[in-house]
Amino acid sequence: MAGPRSSLAYGIPPTGYRLADATHVGGVRLQVRDLQRSLDYYTQVIGLRLAGRDASTASLAAHGGDRILVRLHARPGVLPVPRRGVFGLYHFAILLPDRAALGRFVTHLAAIDVRPGAADHLVSEAVYLTDPDGLGIEVYCDRPRDTWRHATRELAMATEPLDLAAVATAALGEAWTGAPAGTTMGHLHLHVGDIDEARRFFQGALGFDVTVWSYPGALFFSAGGYHHHLGANTWVPGPAATDEQARLLDWELLLPSDEEAAAAARSVVAAGYHIEPDGVAWTAVDPWGTRVVVRAG
């Protein structure tokens, strides 16, 4: 049975299959050089908790939550992300449950002398960091949906200065004790090689709405009226990351049912793209080599 699809005052839906409203991003799987170095960063700086590990892999979740948000796969000797960037990951975005949590996180970063980038995106407030291998991370909170603005079906988003001191006051003096219960993977943002091809794959095949299209060289994609579950930009020259570099290995797109996952698979195949089923999920590779794992969840 198909899941619900909202009728929104903004966004451009696909002409064919459309992702159900309850669709969301799951975890990301990252290739890193040194497992312990990355674990120290993701637990001590980002505030995730270690949920499991072996000699070369580790899984990280929020405190008070069981969903795995980040999986680390160590491959000794891999090179950091080049400064000019590559096709693939721009950043993954950890969504905190409220502004107070973001305020506690900002205060924590100041206390350990980490200076993040920051931006007010109108729909959200965000800080930006890079991990020890140069992989991009956003940590953010959303503004209430009833404050989001739109015109001629496009959601209003921008990149404006963020007053970190004002965000910190939302903590009300409470200390950061790690990513709290309710923390999720809010969205993913990718470097791609061509905007039109990105629209064909992510909207025409996978079934996202397009919500924002006025950013130079970028598109933002969503299900269920969220500001974006996925961003795609052409801000780097490429090429794609290789096996010898730190990189995003894959990311999860979670649909509300097995039936929805099967319908999305049919749409991707009908659009001319290949999928790899494994009985529980299926994987597609975007035109720039980034793998997306689609399943119910």
PDB file of C-alpha atoms in Angstrom:
ATOM      1  CA  MET A   1       0.000   0.000   0.000  1.00  0.00           C
ATOM      2  CA  ALA A   2       1.430   3.352  -1.023  1.00  0.00           C
ATOM      3  CA  GLY A   3       2.354   5.810   1.691  1.00  0.00           C
ATOM      4  CA  PRO A   4       0.858   9.302   1.813  1.00  0.00           C
ATOM      5  CA  ARG A   5       2.019  12.150  -0.408  1.00  0.00           C
ATOM      6  CA  SER A   6       1.345  15.697   0.675  1.00  0.00           C
ATOM      7  CA  SER A   7       0.026  18.450  -1.550  1.00  0.00           C
ATOM      8  CA  LEU A   8       2.322  21.384  -0.856  1.00  0.00           C
ATOM      9  CA  ALA A   9       2.349  25.080  -1.606  1.00  0.00           C
ATOM     10  CA  TYR A  10       6.001  24.789  -2.634  1.00  0.00           C
ATOM     11  CA  GLY A  11       8.247  22.397  -4.486  1.00  0.00           C
ATOM     12  CA  ILE A  12       8.148  20.718  -7.891  1.00  0.00           C
ATOM     13  CA  PRO A  13       7.153  17.045  -7.726  1.00  0.00           C
ATOM     14  CA  PRO A  14       8.430  14.456 -10.189  1.00  0.00           C
ATOM     15  CA  THR A  15       6.188  13.547 -13.101  1.00  0.00           C
ATOM     16  CA  GLY A  16       6.297   9.847 -12.223  1.00  0.00           C
ATOM     17  CA  TYR A  17       6.992   8.019  -8.984  1.00  0.00           C
ATOM     18  CA  ARG A  18       7.125  10.301  -5.936  1.00  0.00           C
ATOM     19  CA  LEU A  19       8.713   9.359  -2.622  1.00  0.00           C
ATOM     20  CA  ALA A  20       6.354   8.967   0.328  1.00  0.00           C
ATOM     21  CA  ASP A  21       6.172  11.781   2.873  1.00  0.00           C
ATOM     22  CA  ALA A  22       7.766   9.656   5.616  1.00  0.00           C
ATOM     23  CA  THR A  23      10.970   9.134   3.616  1.00  0.00           C
ATOM     24  CA  HIS A  24      14.130  10.200   5.440  1.00  0.00           C
ATOM     25  CA  VAL A  25      17.895   9.871   5.339  1.00  0.00           C
ATOM     26  CA  GLY A  26      19.482   7.096   7.413  1.00  0.00           C
ATOM     27  CA  GLY A  27      23.148   6.600   8.156  1.00  0.00           C
ATOM     28  CA  VAL A  28      26.326   7.295   6.205  1.00  0.00           C
ATOM     29  CA  ARG A  29      29.289   4.963   5.753  1.00  0.00           C
ATOM     30  CA  LEU A  30      32.680   6.644   5.604  1.00  0.00           C
ATOM     31  CA  GLN A  31      36.127   5.437   4.604  1.00  0.00           C
ATOM     32  CA  VAL A  32      38.776   6.868   6.927  1.00  0.00           C
ATOM     33  CA  ARG A  33      42.514   6.461   7.425  1.00  0.00           C
ATOM     34  CA  ASP A  34      42.807   5.800  11.169  1.00  0.00           C
ATOM     35  CA  LEU A  35      39.914   4.276  13.103  1.00  0.00           C
ATOM     36  CA  GLN A  36      40.926   5.450  16.576  1.00  0.00           C
ATOM     37  CA  ARG A  37      41.664   8.980  15.369  1.00  0.00           C
ATOM     38  CA  SER A  38      38.214   9.197  13.782  1.00  0.00           C
ATOM     39  CA  LEU A  39      36.517   7.657  16.813  1.00  0.00           C
ATOM     40  CA  ASP A  40      38.142  10.237  19.057  1.00  0.00           C
ATOM     41  CA  TYR A  41      36.855  13.006  16.812  1.00  0.00           C
ATOM     42  CA  TYR A  42      33.305  11.739  16.414  1.00  0.00           C
ATOM     43  CA  THR A  43      32.866  10.985  20.107  1.00  0.00           C
ATOM     44  CA  GLN A  44      34.773  13.871  21.705  1.00  0.00           C
ATOM     45  CA  VAL A  45      34.078  16.679  19.222  1.00  0.00           C
ATOM     46  CA  ILE A  46      30.814  15.724  17.497  1.00  0.00           C
ATOM     47  CA  GLY A  47      29.374  14.000  20.560  1.00  0.00           C
ATOM     48  CA  LEU A  48      28.217  10.679  19.132  1.00  0.00           C
ATOM     49  CA  ARG A  49      28.532   7.486  21.166  1.00  0.00           C
ATOM     50  CA  LEU A  50      30.315   4.310  20.174  1.00  0.00           C
ATOM     51  CA  ALA A  51      27.680   1.655  19.486  1.00  0.00           C
ATOM     52  CA  GLY A  52      30.017  -1.102  18.288  1.00  0.00           C
ATOM     53  CA  ARG A  53      33.414  -1.757  16.759  1.00  0.00           C
ATOM     54  CA  ASP A  54      35.872  -4.354  15.545  1.00  0.00           C
ATOM     55  CA  ALA A  55      39.426  -4.117  14.265  1.00  0.00           C
ATOM     56  CA  SER A  56      38.620  -1.950  11.252  1.00  0.00           C
ATOM     57  CA  THR A  57      35.044  -0.676  11.611  1.00  0.00           C
ATOM     58  CA  ALA A  58      32.952   1.204  14.134  1.00  0.00           C
ATOM     59  CA  SER A  59      29.342   2.347  14.435  1.00  0.00           C
ATOM     60  CA  LEU A  60      28.204   5.582  16.063  1.00  0.00           C
ATOM     61  CA  ALA A  61      24.796   6.677  17.333  1.00  0.00           C
ATOM     62  CA  ALA A  62      23.297   9.483  19.386  1.00  0.00           C
ATOM     63  CA  HIS A  63      23.109   9.162  23.155  1.00  0.00           C
ATOM     64  CA  GLY A  64      19.718   7.730  24.026  1.00  0.00           C
ATOM     65  CA  GLY A  65      19.188   6.460  20.473  1.00  0.00           C
ATOM     66  CA  ASP A  66      19.894   3.160  18.744  1.00  0.00           C
ATOM     67  CA  ARG A  67      19.862   4.221  15.096  1.00  0.00           C
ATOM     68  CA  ILE A  68      23.356   4.138  13.633  1.00  0.00           C
ATOM     69  CA  LEU A  69      24.170   7.530  12.124  1.00  0.00           C
ATOM     70  CA  VAL A  70      27.808   7.061  11.104  1.00  0.00           C
ATOM     71  CA  ARG A  71      29.705   3.901  10.199  1.00  0.00           C
ATOM     72  CA  LEU A  72      33.477   4.189   9.960  1.00  0.00           C
ATOM     73  CA  HIS A  73      35.548   1.846   7.796  1.00  0.00           C
ATOM     74  CA  ALA A  74      39.296   2.230   8.278  1.00  0.00           C
ATOM     75  CA  ARG A  75      41.623   1.728   5.333  1.00  0.00           C
ATOM     76  CA  PRO A  76      45.195   2.529   6.341  1.00  0.00           C
ATOM     77  CA  GLY A  77      47.035   4.803   3.962  1.00  0.00           C
ATOM     78  CA  VAL A  78      44.056   6.488   2.312  1.00  0.00           C
ATOM     79  CA  LEU A  79      44.606  10.119   1.435  1.00  0.00           C
ATOM     80  CA  PRO A  80      42.570  12.981   2.895  1.00  0.00           C
ATOM     81  CA  VAL A  81      39.954  14.761   0.814  1.00  0.00           C
ATOM     82  CA  PRO A  82      41.813  17.135  -1.544  1.00  0.00           C
ATOM     83  CA  ARG A  83      41.331  20.808  -0.819  1.00  0.00           C
ATOM     84  CA  ARG A  84      39.640  21.435  -4.165  1.00  0.00           C
ATOM     85  CA  GLY A  85      37.096  18.702  -3.369  1.00  0.00           C
ATOM     86  CA  VAL A  86      35.885  15.725  -5.376  1.00  0.00           C
ATOM     87  CA  PHE A  87      32.581  14.419  -6.648  1.00  0.00           C
ATOM     88  CA  GLY A  88      30.778  12.703  -3.801  1.00  0.00           C
ATOM     89  CA  LEU A  89      30.419  14.018  -0.281  1.00  0.00           C
ATOM     90  CA  TYR A  90      30.190  17.751   0.392  1.00  0.00           C
ATOM     91  CA  HIS A  91      28.812  17.159   3.877  1.00  0.00           C
ATOM     92  CA  PHE A  92      26.461  14.974   5.853  1.00  0.00           C
ATOM     93  CA  ALA A  93      24.195  16.832   8.245  1.00  0.00           C
ATOM     94  CA  ILE A  94      23.386  15.779  11.800  1.00  0.00           C
ATOM     95  CA  LEU A  95      20.060  17.256  12.906  1.00  0.00           C
ATOM     96  CA  LEU A  96      19.742  18.114  16.594  1.00  0.00           C
ATOM     97  CA  PRO A  97      16.235  18.103  18.087  1.00  0.00           C
ATOM     98  CA  ASP A  98      16.084  21.789  19.039  1.00  0.00           C
ATOM     99  CA  ARG A  99      17.941  25.099  19.249  1.00  0.00           C
ATOM    100  CA  ALA A 100      18.869  24.517  22.877  1.00  0.00           C
ATOM    101  CA  ALA A 101      20.845  21.425  21.826  1.00  0.00           C
ATOM    102  CA  LEU A 102      22.608  23.414  19.111  1.00  0.00           C
ATOM    103  CA  GLY A 103      23.395  26.082  21.695  1.00  0.00           C
ATOM    104  CA  ARG A 104      24.969  23.474  23.970  1.00  0.00           C
ATOM    105  CA  PHE A 105      26.977  22.117  21.021  1.00  0.00           C
ATOM    106  CA  VAL A 106      28.245  25.587  20.056  1.00  0.00           C
ATOM    107  CA  THR A 107      29.279  26.224  23.663  1.00  0.00           C
ATOM    108  CA  HIS A 108      31.067  22.860  23.734  1.00  0.00           C
ATOM    109  CA  LEU A 109      33.021  23.703  20.568  1.00  0.00           C
ATOM    110  CA  ALA A 110      34.139  26.996  22.063  1.00  0.00           C
ATOM    111  CA  ALA A 111      35.244  25.238  25.247  1.00  0.00           C
ATOM    112  CA  ILE A 112      37.493  22.826  23.319  1.00  0.00           C
ATOM    113  CA  ASP A 113      38.755  25.610  21.020  1.00  0.00           C
ATOM    114  CA  VAL A 114      37.157  24.326  17.823  1.00  0.00           C
ATOM    115  CA  ARG A 115      36.078  27.110  15.484  1.00  0.00           C
ATOM    116  CA  PRO A 116      33.378  25.953  13.071  1.00  0.00           C
ATOM    117  CA  GLY A 117      31.944  27.611  10.035  1.00  0.00           C
ATOM    118  CA  ALA A 118      28.387  28.793  10.538  1.00  0.00           C
ATOM    119  CA  ALA A 119      25.369  29.859   8.489  1.00  0.00           C
ATOM    120  CA  ASP A 120      21.774  30.943   8.858  1.00  0.00           C
ATOM    121  CA  HIS A 121      19.826  29.173   6.110  1.00  0.00           C
ATOM    122  CA  LEU A 122      16.460  30.791   7.030  1.00  0.00           C
ATOM    123  CA  VAL A 123      14.884  27.349   7.491  1.00  0.00           C
ATOM    124  CA  SER A 124      17.702  26.233   9.804  1.00  0.00           C
ATOM    125  CA  GLU A 125      20.768  27.305  11.750  1.00  0.00           C
ATOM    126  CA  ALA A 126      23.964  25.360  11.114  1.00  0.00           C
ATOM    127  CA  VAL A 127      27.604  24.955  12.015  1.00  0.00           C
ATOM    128  CA  TYR A 128      30.164  23.256   9.759  1.00  0.00           C
ATOM    129  CA  LEU A 129      33.233  21.185  10.544  1.00  0.00           C
ATOM    130  CA  THR A 130      35.594  18.787   8.819  1.00  0.00           C
ATOM    131  CA  ASP A 131      36.751  15.521  10.329  1.00  0.00           C
ATOM    132  CA  PRO A 132      40.431  14.466  10.486  1.00  0.00           C
ATOM    133  CA  ASP A 133      40.270  13.147   6.911  1.00  0.00           C
ATOM    134  CA  GLY A 134      38.666  16.299   5.500  1.00  0.00           C
ATOM    135  CA  LEU A 135      35.123  14.897   5.275  1.00  0.00           C
ATOM    136  CA  GLY A 136      32.479  17.588   5.688  1.00  0.00           C
ATOM    137  CA  ILE A 137      30.000  17.644   8.566  1.00  0.00           C
ATOM    138  CA  GLU A 138      27.071  19.939   9.301  1.00  0.00           C
ATOM    139  CA  VAL A 139      25.393  20.021  12.712  1.00  0.00           C
ATOM    140  CA  TYR A 140      22.152  21.979  12.716  1.00  0.00           C
ATOM    141  CA  CYS A 141      18.678  22.589  14.055  1.00  0.00           C
ATOM    142  CA  ASP A 142      15.557  23.471  12.132  1.00  0.00           C
ATOM    143  CA  ARG A 143      13.407  26.509  12.583  1.00  0.00           C
ATOM    144  CA  PRO A 144       9.666  25.757  12.973  1.00  0.00           C
ATOM    145  CA  ARG A 145       8.065  24.865   9.648  1.00  0.00           C
ATOM    146  CA  ASP A 146       5.433  27.570  10.037  1.00  0.00           C
ATOM    147  CA  THR A 147       8.227  30.161   9.756  1.00  0.00           C
ATOM    148  CA  TRP A 148       9.534  28.845   6.404  1.00  0.00           C
ATOM    149  CA  ARG A 149       8.785  31.168   3.512  1.00  0.00           C
ATOM    150  CA  HIS A 150       8.222  30.415  -0.151  1.00  0.00           C
ATOM    151  CA  ALA A 151       7.394  32.206  -3.388  1.00  0.00           C
ATOM    152  CA  THR A 152       6.374  30.880  -6.817  1.00  0.00           C
ATOM    153  CA  ARG A 153       6.649  27.339  -5.409  1.00  0.00           C
ATOM    154  CA  GLU A 154      10.275  27.753  -4.339  1.00  0.00           C
ATOM    155  CA  LEU A 155      11.209  27.490  -0.670  1.00  0.00           C
ATOM    156  CA  ALA A 156      13.277  30.432   0.580  1.00  0.00           C
ATOM    157  CA  MET A 157      16.767  29.340   1.649  1.00  0.00           C
ATOM    158  CA  ALA A 158      19.934  31.399   1.892  1.00  0.00           C
ATOM    159  CA  THR A 159      23.426  31.384   3.339  1.00  0.00           C
ATOM    160  CA  GLU A 160      23.639  34.301   5.731  1.00  0.00           C
ATOM    161  CA  PRO A 161      25.857  34.999   8.775  1.00  0.00           C
ATOM    162  CA  LEU A 162      24.873  33.163  11.947  1.00  0.00           C
ATOM    163  CA  ASP A 163      25.230  34.820  15.339  1.00  0.00           C
ATOM    164  CA  LEU A 164      26.904  31.995  17.261  1.00  0.00           C
ATOM    165  CA  ALA A 165      26.750  33.916  20.523  1.00  0.00           C
ATOM    166  CA  ALA A 166      22.978  34.224  20.182  1.00  0.00           C
ATOM    167  CA  VAL A 167      22.668  30.501  19.455  1.00  0.00           C
ATOM    168  CA  ALA A 168      24.794  29.718  22.519  1.00  0.00           C
ATOM    169  CA  THR A 169      22.358  31.601  24.762  1.00  0.00           C
ATOM    170  CA  ALA A 170      19.666  29.054  23.812  1.00  0.00           C
ATOM    171  CA  ALA A 171      21.588  26.501  25.910  1.00  0.00           C
ATOM    172  CA  LEU A 172      20.453  28.368  29.057  1.00  0.00           C
ATOM    173  CA  GLY A 173      23.760  27.505  30.680  1.00  0.00           C
ATOM    174  CA  GLU A 174      23.328  23.738  30.344  1.00  0.00           C
ATOM    175  CA  ALA A 175      26.406  21.714  29.408  1.00  0.00           C
ATOM    176  CA  TRP A 176      26.770  19.593  26.278  1.00  0.00           C
ATOM    177  CA  THR A 177      26.681  15.897  27.177  1.00  0.00           C
ATOM    178  CA  GLY A 178      26.729  14.526  23.653  1.00  0.00           C
ATOM    179  CA  ALA A 179      24.221  14.310  20.825  1.00  0.00           C
ATOM    180  CA  PRO A 180      20.902  13.885  22.654  1.00  0.00           C
ATOM    181  CA  ALA A 181      18.011  11.513  22.064  1.00  0.00           C
ATOM    182  CA  GLY A 182      16.105  12.662  19.001  1.00  0.00           C
ATOM    183  CA  THR A 183      19.258  13.414  17.011  1.00  0.00           C
ATOM    184  CA  THR A 184      18.949  12.132  13.426  1.00  0.00           C
ATOM    185  CA  MET A 185      20.679  12.345  10.073  1.00  0.00           C
ATOM    186  CA  GLY A 186      18.835  15.311   8.631  1.00  0.00           C
ATOM    187  CA  HIS A 187      20.220  15.476   5.113  1.00  0.00           C
ATOM    188  CA  LEU A 188      23.120  14.839   2.808  1.00  0.00           C
ATOM    189  CA  HIS A 189      24.807  17.222   0.376  1.00  0.00           C
ATOM    190  CA  LEU A 190      26.799  15.961  -2.605  1.00  0.00           C
ATOM    191  CA  HIS A 191      29.202  17.389  -5.143  1.00  0.00           C
ATOM    192  CA  VAL A 192      28.007  16.355  -8.623  1.00  0.00           C
ATOM    193  CA  GLY A 193      29.138  16.971 -12.166  1.00  0.00           C
ATOM    194  CA  ASP A 194      25.967  18.240 -13.829  1.00  0.00           C
ATOM    195  CA  ILE A 195      22.800  19.799 -12.420  1.00  0.00           C
ATOM    196  CA  ASP A 196      20.477  18.527 -15.156  1.00  0.00           C
ATOM    197  CA  GLU A 197      21.704  14.970 -14.702  1.00  0.00           C
ATOM    198  CA  ALA A 198      21.313  15.331 -10.945  1.00  0.00           C
ATOM    199  CA  ARG A 199      17.684  16.326 -11.480  1.00  0.00           C
ATOM    200  CA  ARG A 200      17.130  13.351 -13.789  1.00  0.00           C
ATOM    201  CA  PHE A 201      18.525  10.895 -11.261  1.00  0.00           C
ATOM    202  CA  PHE A 202      17.305  12.262  -7.929  1.00  0.00           C
ATOM    203  CA  GLN A 203      13.939  13.647  -9.044  1.00  0.00           C
ATOM    204  CA  GLY A 204      13.071  11.789 -12.245  1.00  0.00           C
ATOM    205  CA  ALA A 205      14.312   8.346 -11.155  1.00  0.00           C
ATOM    206  CA  LEU A 206      14.454   8.309  -7.349  1.00  0.00           C
ATOM    207  CA  GLY A 207      11.314  10.411  -6.853  1.00  0.00           C
ATOM    208  CA  PHE A 208      12.290  13.464  -4.830  1.00  0.00           C
ATOM    209  CA  ASP A 209      10.560  16.843  -5.115  1.00  0.00           C
ATOM    210  CA  VAL A 210      12.790  19.803  -5.990  1.00  0.00           C
ATOM    211  CA  THR A 211      12.342  22.509  -3.348  1.00  0.00           C
ATOM    212  CA  VAL A 212      15.076  25.077  -4.106  1.00  0.00           C
ATOM    213  CA  TRP A 213      16.611  25.854  -7.504  1.00  0.00           C
ATOM    214  CA  SER A 214      17.872  29.443  -7.301  1.00  0.00           C
ATOM    215  CA  TYR A 215      21.199  28.712  -5.581  1.00  0.00           C
ATOM    216  CA  PRO A 216      23.869  29.122  -8.263  1.00  0.00           C
ATOM    217  CA  GLY A 217      25.009  25.680  -9.344  1.00  0.00           C
ATOM    218  CA  ALA A 218      22.864  23.761  -6.872  1.00  0.00           C
ATOM    219  CA  LEU A 219      19.530  21.986  -6.408  1.00  0.00           C
ATOM    220  CA  PHE A 220      17.818  20.847  -3.227  1.00  0.00           C
ATOM    221  CA  PHE A 221      15.593  17.763  -3.089  1.00  0.00           C
ATOM    222  CA  SER A 222      12.997  16.700  -0.542  1.00  0.00           C
ATOM    223  CA  ALA A 223      10.220  14.315   0.380  1.00  0.00           C
ATOM    224  CA  GLY A 224       7.176  15.259   2.418  1.00  0.00           C
ATOM    225  CA  GLY A 225       7.776  19.003   2.386  1.00  0.00           C
ATOM    226  CA  TYR A 226      11.064  19.006   4.291  1.00  0.00           C
ATOM    227  CA  HIS A 227      13.418  21.798   3.206  1.00  0.00           C
ATOM    228  CA  HIS A 228      15.846  19.212   1.821  1.00  0.00           C
ATOM    229  CA  HIS A 229      16.909  15.657   2.383  1.00  0.00           C
ATOM    230  CA  LEU A 230      19.510  16.005  -0.339  1.00  0.00           C
ATOM    231  CA  GLY A 231      21.539  18.815  -1.848  1.00  0.00           C
ATOM    232  CA  ALA A 232      23.528  18.571  -5.075  1.00  0.00           C
ATOM    233  CA  ASN A 233      26.009  21.176  -6.274  1.00  0.00           C
ATOM    234  CA  THR A 234      28.538  21.691  -9.074  1.00  0.00           C
ATOM    235  CA  TRP A 235      30.990  23.717  -6.990  1.00  0.00           C
ATOM    236  CA  VAL A 236      34.038  21.488  -7.513  1.00  0.00           C
ATOM    237  CA  PRO A 237      35.642  20.277 -10.762  1.00  0.00           C
ATOM    238  CA  GLY A 238      35.843  16.599  -9.761  1.00  0.00           C
ATOM    239  CA  PRO A 239      36.804  13.872 -10.457  1.00  0.00           C
ATOM    240  CA  ALA A 240      35.080  11.325  -8.208  1.00  0.00           C
ATOM    241  CA  ALA A 241      36.824  10.137  -5.067  1.00  0.00           C
ATOM    242  CA  THR A 242      38.843   6.947  -5.494  1.00  0.00           C
ATOM    243  CA  ASP A 243      39.353   3.875  -3.307  1.00  0.00           C
ATOM    244  CA  GLU A 244      42.629   5.425  -2.175  1.00  0.00           C
ATOM    245  CA  GLN A 245      40.955   8.506  -0.663  1.00  0.00           C
ATOM    246  CA  ALA A 246      38.840   9.185   2.395  1.00  0.00           C
ATOM    247  CA  ARG A 247      35.293   9.285   1.074  1.00  0.00           C
ATOM    248  CA  LEU A 248      31.624   8.563   1.476  1.00  0.00           C
ATOM    249  CA  LEU A 249      31.149   4.861   0.712  1.00  0.00           C
ATOM    250  CA  ASP A 250      27.346   5.019   0.707  1.00  0.00           C
ATOM    251  CA  TRP A 251      24.331   6.646   2.319  1.00  0.00           C
ATOM    252  CA  GLU A 252      20.923   5.292   3.283  1.00  0.00           C
ATOM    253  CA  LEU A 253      17.515   6.442   2.092  1.00  0.00           C
ATOM    254  CA  LEU A 254      14.811   4.972   4.336  1.00  0.00           C
ATOM    255  CA  LEU A 255      11.271   4.523   3.045  1.00  0.00           C
ATOM    256  CA  PRO A 256       8.210   3.728   5.162  1.00  0.00           C
ATOM    257  CA  SER A 257       7.555   0.218   3.777  1.00  0.00           C
ATOM    258  CA  ASP A 258       8.948  -2.586   1.655  1.00  0.00           C
ATOM    259  CA  GLU A 259       6.288  -1.758  -0.928  1.00  0.00           C
ATOM    260  CA  GLU A 260       7.564   1.806  -1.207  1.00  0.00           C
ATOM    261  CA  ALA A 261      11.146   0.583  -1.539  1.00  0.00           C
ATOM    262  CA  ALA A 262      10.080  -1.766  -4.343  1.00  0.00           C
ATOM    263  CA  ALA A 263       8.190   1.025  -6.111  1.00  0.00           C
ATOM    264  CA  ALA A 264      11.245   3.284  -5.927  1.00  0.00           C
ATOM    265  CA  ALA A 265      13.367   0.473  -7.378  1.00  0.00           C
ATOM    266  CA  ARG A 266      10.996   0.097 -10.320  1.00  0.00           C
ATOM    267  CA  SER A 267      11.172   3.835 -10.945  1.00  0.00           C
ATOM    268  CA  VAL A 268      14.983   3.881 -10.941  1.00  0.00           C
ATOM    269  CA  VAL A 269      15.153   0.912 -13.341  1.00  0.00           C
ATOM    270  CA  ALA A 270      12.496   2.409 -15.630  1.00  0.00           C
ATOM    271  CA  ALA A 271      14.590   5.581 -15.842  1.00  0.00           C
ATOM    272  CA  GLY A 272      17.511   3.542 -17.186  1.00  0.00           C
ATOM    273  CA  TYR A 273      19.668   3.149 -14.079  1.00  0.00           C
ATOM    274  CA  HIS A 274      20.973  -0.115 -12.639  1.00  0.00           C
ATOM    275  CA  ILE A 275      20.167  -1.377  -9.142  1.00  0.00           C
ATOM    276  CA  GLU A 276      21.742  -4.090  -7.001  1.00  0.00           C
ATOM    277  CA  PRO A 277      19.176  -5.881  -4.764  1.00  0.00           C
ATOM    278  CA  ASP A 278      20.297  -7.921  -1.761  1.00  0.00           C
ATOM    279  CA  GLY A 279      16.977  -9.171  -0.379  1.00  0.00           C
ATOM    280  CA  VAL A 280      16.687  -6.520   2.332  1.00  0.00           C
ATOM    281  CA  ALA A 281      17.672  -3.365   0.456  1.00  0.00           C
ATOM    282  CA  TRP A 282      18.751  -2.275  -2.977  1.00  0.00           C
ATOM    283  CA  THR A 283      21.598  -0.049  -4.033  1.00  0.00           C
ATOM    284  CA  ALA A 284      21.893   2.390  -6.914  1.00  0.00           C
ATOM    285  CA  VAL A 285      24.934   4.364  -7.986  1.00  0.00           C
ATOM    286  CA  ASP A 286      24.431   7.982  -8.990  1.00  0.00           C
ATOM    287  CA  PRO A 287      26.113   9.273 -12.175  1.00  0.00           C
ATOM    288  CA  TRP A 288      29.209  10.340 -10.189  1.00  0.00           C
ATOM    289  CA  GLY A 289      29.785   7.053  -8.407  1.00  0.00           C
ATOM    290  CA  THR A 290      28.082   7.674  -5.037  1.00  0.00           C
ATOM    291  CA  ARG A 291      26.109   4.693  -3.766  1.00  0.00           C
ATOM    292  CA  VAL A 292      22.668   5.094  -2.189  1.00  0.00           C
ATOM    293  CA  VAL A 293      21.193   2.166  -0.257  1.00  0.00           C
ATOM    294  CA  VAL A 294      17.374   2.184  -0.269  1.00  0.00           C
ATOM    295  CA  ARG A 295      15.297   0.136   2.138  1.00  0.00           C
ATOM    296  CA  ALA A 296      12.343   0.256   4.502  1.00  0.00           C
ATOM    297  CA  GLY A 297      13.191   1.743   7.855  1.00  0.00           C
TER     298      GLY A 297
END
